[in-house]
Amino acid sequence: MAVIPMWQCDRDGSMFADKKSAEEHDKMLELAANITSLLERQFTQIDDTLAEEIGLLLARHKEILAQALKGKPELILEISDNPEP
């Protein structure tokens, strides 16, 4: 019987076949949580679920957002309308 190493993300329990992917996912979730917290502090009437969804959206697309903030705003239009799981 073969042993297959797996890494589990502490934040959501997701399982990954390699440590690098698990760490990247964990960092993305940490960024999303911090964005969510910022939104909830700045917009006290925002729904918790909506704030979390926005946080995840921005964290998942951080590379595109970074490029857009550096002078390529049209790149934001490349973000898919379909939510990622």
Short mmCIF file of C-alpha atoms in Angstrom, two decimals:
data_model
loop_
_atom_site.label_atom_id
_atom_site.label_comp_id
_atom_site.label_asym_id
_atom_site.label_seq_id
_atom_site.Cartn_x
_atom_site.Cartn_y
_atom_site.Cartn_z
CA MET A 1 0.00 0.00 0.00
CA ALA A 2 1.32 3.43 -0.94
CA VAL A 3 1.36 6.38 1.41
CA ILE A 4 0.30 9.66 -0.16
CA PRO A 5 1.33 12.79 1.74
CA MET A 6 -1.36 15.45 1.98
CA TRP A 7 -1.35 18.95 3.44
CA GLN A 8 -4.42 20.43 5.08
CA CYS A 9 -5.16 24.13 5.25
CA ASP A 10 -5.90 25.18 8.85
CA ARG A 11 -8.38 27.85 7.85
CA ASP A 12 -10.89 25.81 5.85
CA GLY A 13 -9.75 22.20 5.94
CA SER A 14 -8.93 22.03 2.22
CA MET A 15 -6.51 19.24 1.33
CA PHE A 16 -3.57 19.60 -1.07
CA ALA A 17 -1.08 17.18 -2.59
CA ASP A 18 1.84 19.57 -2.10
CA LYS A 19 2.90 21.96 0.64
CA LYS A 20 3.36 24.94 -1.69
CA SER A 21 -0.26 24.81 -2.88
CA ALA A 22 -1.51 24.50 0.69
CA GLU A 23 0.53 27.51 1.78
CA GLU A 24 -0.64 29.60 -1.20
CA HIS A 25 -4.26 28.73 -0.43
CA ASP A 26 -3.77 29.60 3.24
CA LYS A 27 -2.23 32.97 2.34
CA MET A 28 -5.13 33.69 -0.04
CA LEU A 29 -7.63 32.91 2.74
CA GLU A 30 -5.71 35.13 5.17
CA LEU A 31 -5.81 38.01 2.69
CA ALA A 32 -9.53 37.42 2.11
CA ALA A 33 -10.19 37.47 5.87
CA ASN A 34 -8.30 40.74 6.25
CA ILE A 35 -10.16 42.34 3.33
CA THR A 36 -13.44 41.13 4.85
CA SER A 37 -12.49 42.69 8.17
CA LEU A 38 -11.63 45.98 6.46
CA LEU A 39 -14.96 46.04 4.64
CA GLU A 40 -16.89 45.32 7.83
CA ARG A 41 -15.07 48.12 9.68
CA GLN A 42 -15.50 50.67 6.89
CA PHE A 43 -19.07 49.75 5.95
CA THR A 44 -20.82 48.86 9.19
CA GLN A 45 -24.09 48.02 7.43
CA ILE A 46 -22.55 45.49 5.04
CA ASP A 47 -23.86 41.94 5.24
CA ASP A 48 -21.26 39.50 6.62
CA THR A 49 -21.74 37.07 3.74
CA LEU A 50 -21.34 39.80 1.12
CA ALA A 51 -18.21 41.14 2.82
CA GLU A 52 -16.73 37.63 2.84
CA GLU A 53 -17.59 37.06 -0.83
CA ILE A 54 -15.98 40.36 -1.80
CA GLY A 55 -12.91 39.54 0.28
CA LEU A 56 -12.54 36.16 -1.43
CA LEU A 57 -13.05 37.68 -4.89
CA LEU A 58 -10.37 40.31 -4.35
CA ALA A 59 -7.94 37.82 -2.78
CA ARG A 60 -8.39 35.30 -5.61
CA HIS A 61 -7.58 37.97 -8.18
CA LYS A 62 -4.86 39.85 -6.31
CA GLU A 63 -2.40 39.68 -9.23
CA ILE A 64 -4.85 41.29 -11.66
CA LEU A 65 -5.81 43.92 -9.08
CA ALA A 66 -2.15 44.74 -8.42
CA GLN A 67 -1.53 45.27 -12.13
CA ALA A 68 -4.69 47.37 -12.42
CA LEU A 69 -3.55 49.58 -9.56
CA LYS A 70 -0.19 50.06 -11.29
CA GLY A 71 -1.75 51.66 -14.35
CA LYS A 72 -3.64 48.95 -16.24
CA PRO A 73 -7.25 49.36 -15.02
CA GLU A 74 -8.64 47.54 -18.06
CA LEU A 75 -7.32 44.26 -16.64
CA ILE A 76 -10.11 44.27 -14.05
CA LEU A 77 -12.52 43.57 -16.91
CA GLU A 78 -10.76 40.22 -17.43
CA ILE A 79 -12.04 38.91 -14.09
CA SER A 80 -14.69 36.30 -14.82
CA ASP A 81 -18.31 36.92 -13.91
CA ASN A 82 -18.50 33.33 -12.68
CA PRO A 83 -17.69 32.98 -8.99
CA GLU A 84 -14.91 30.54 -8.19
CA PRO A 85 -15.55 27.84 -5.59
#
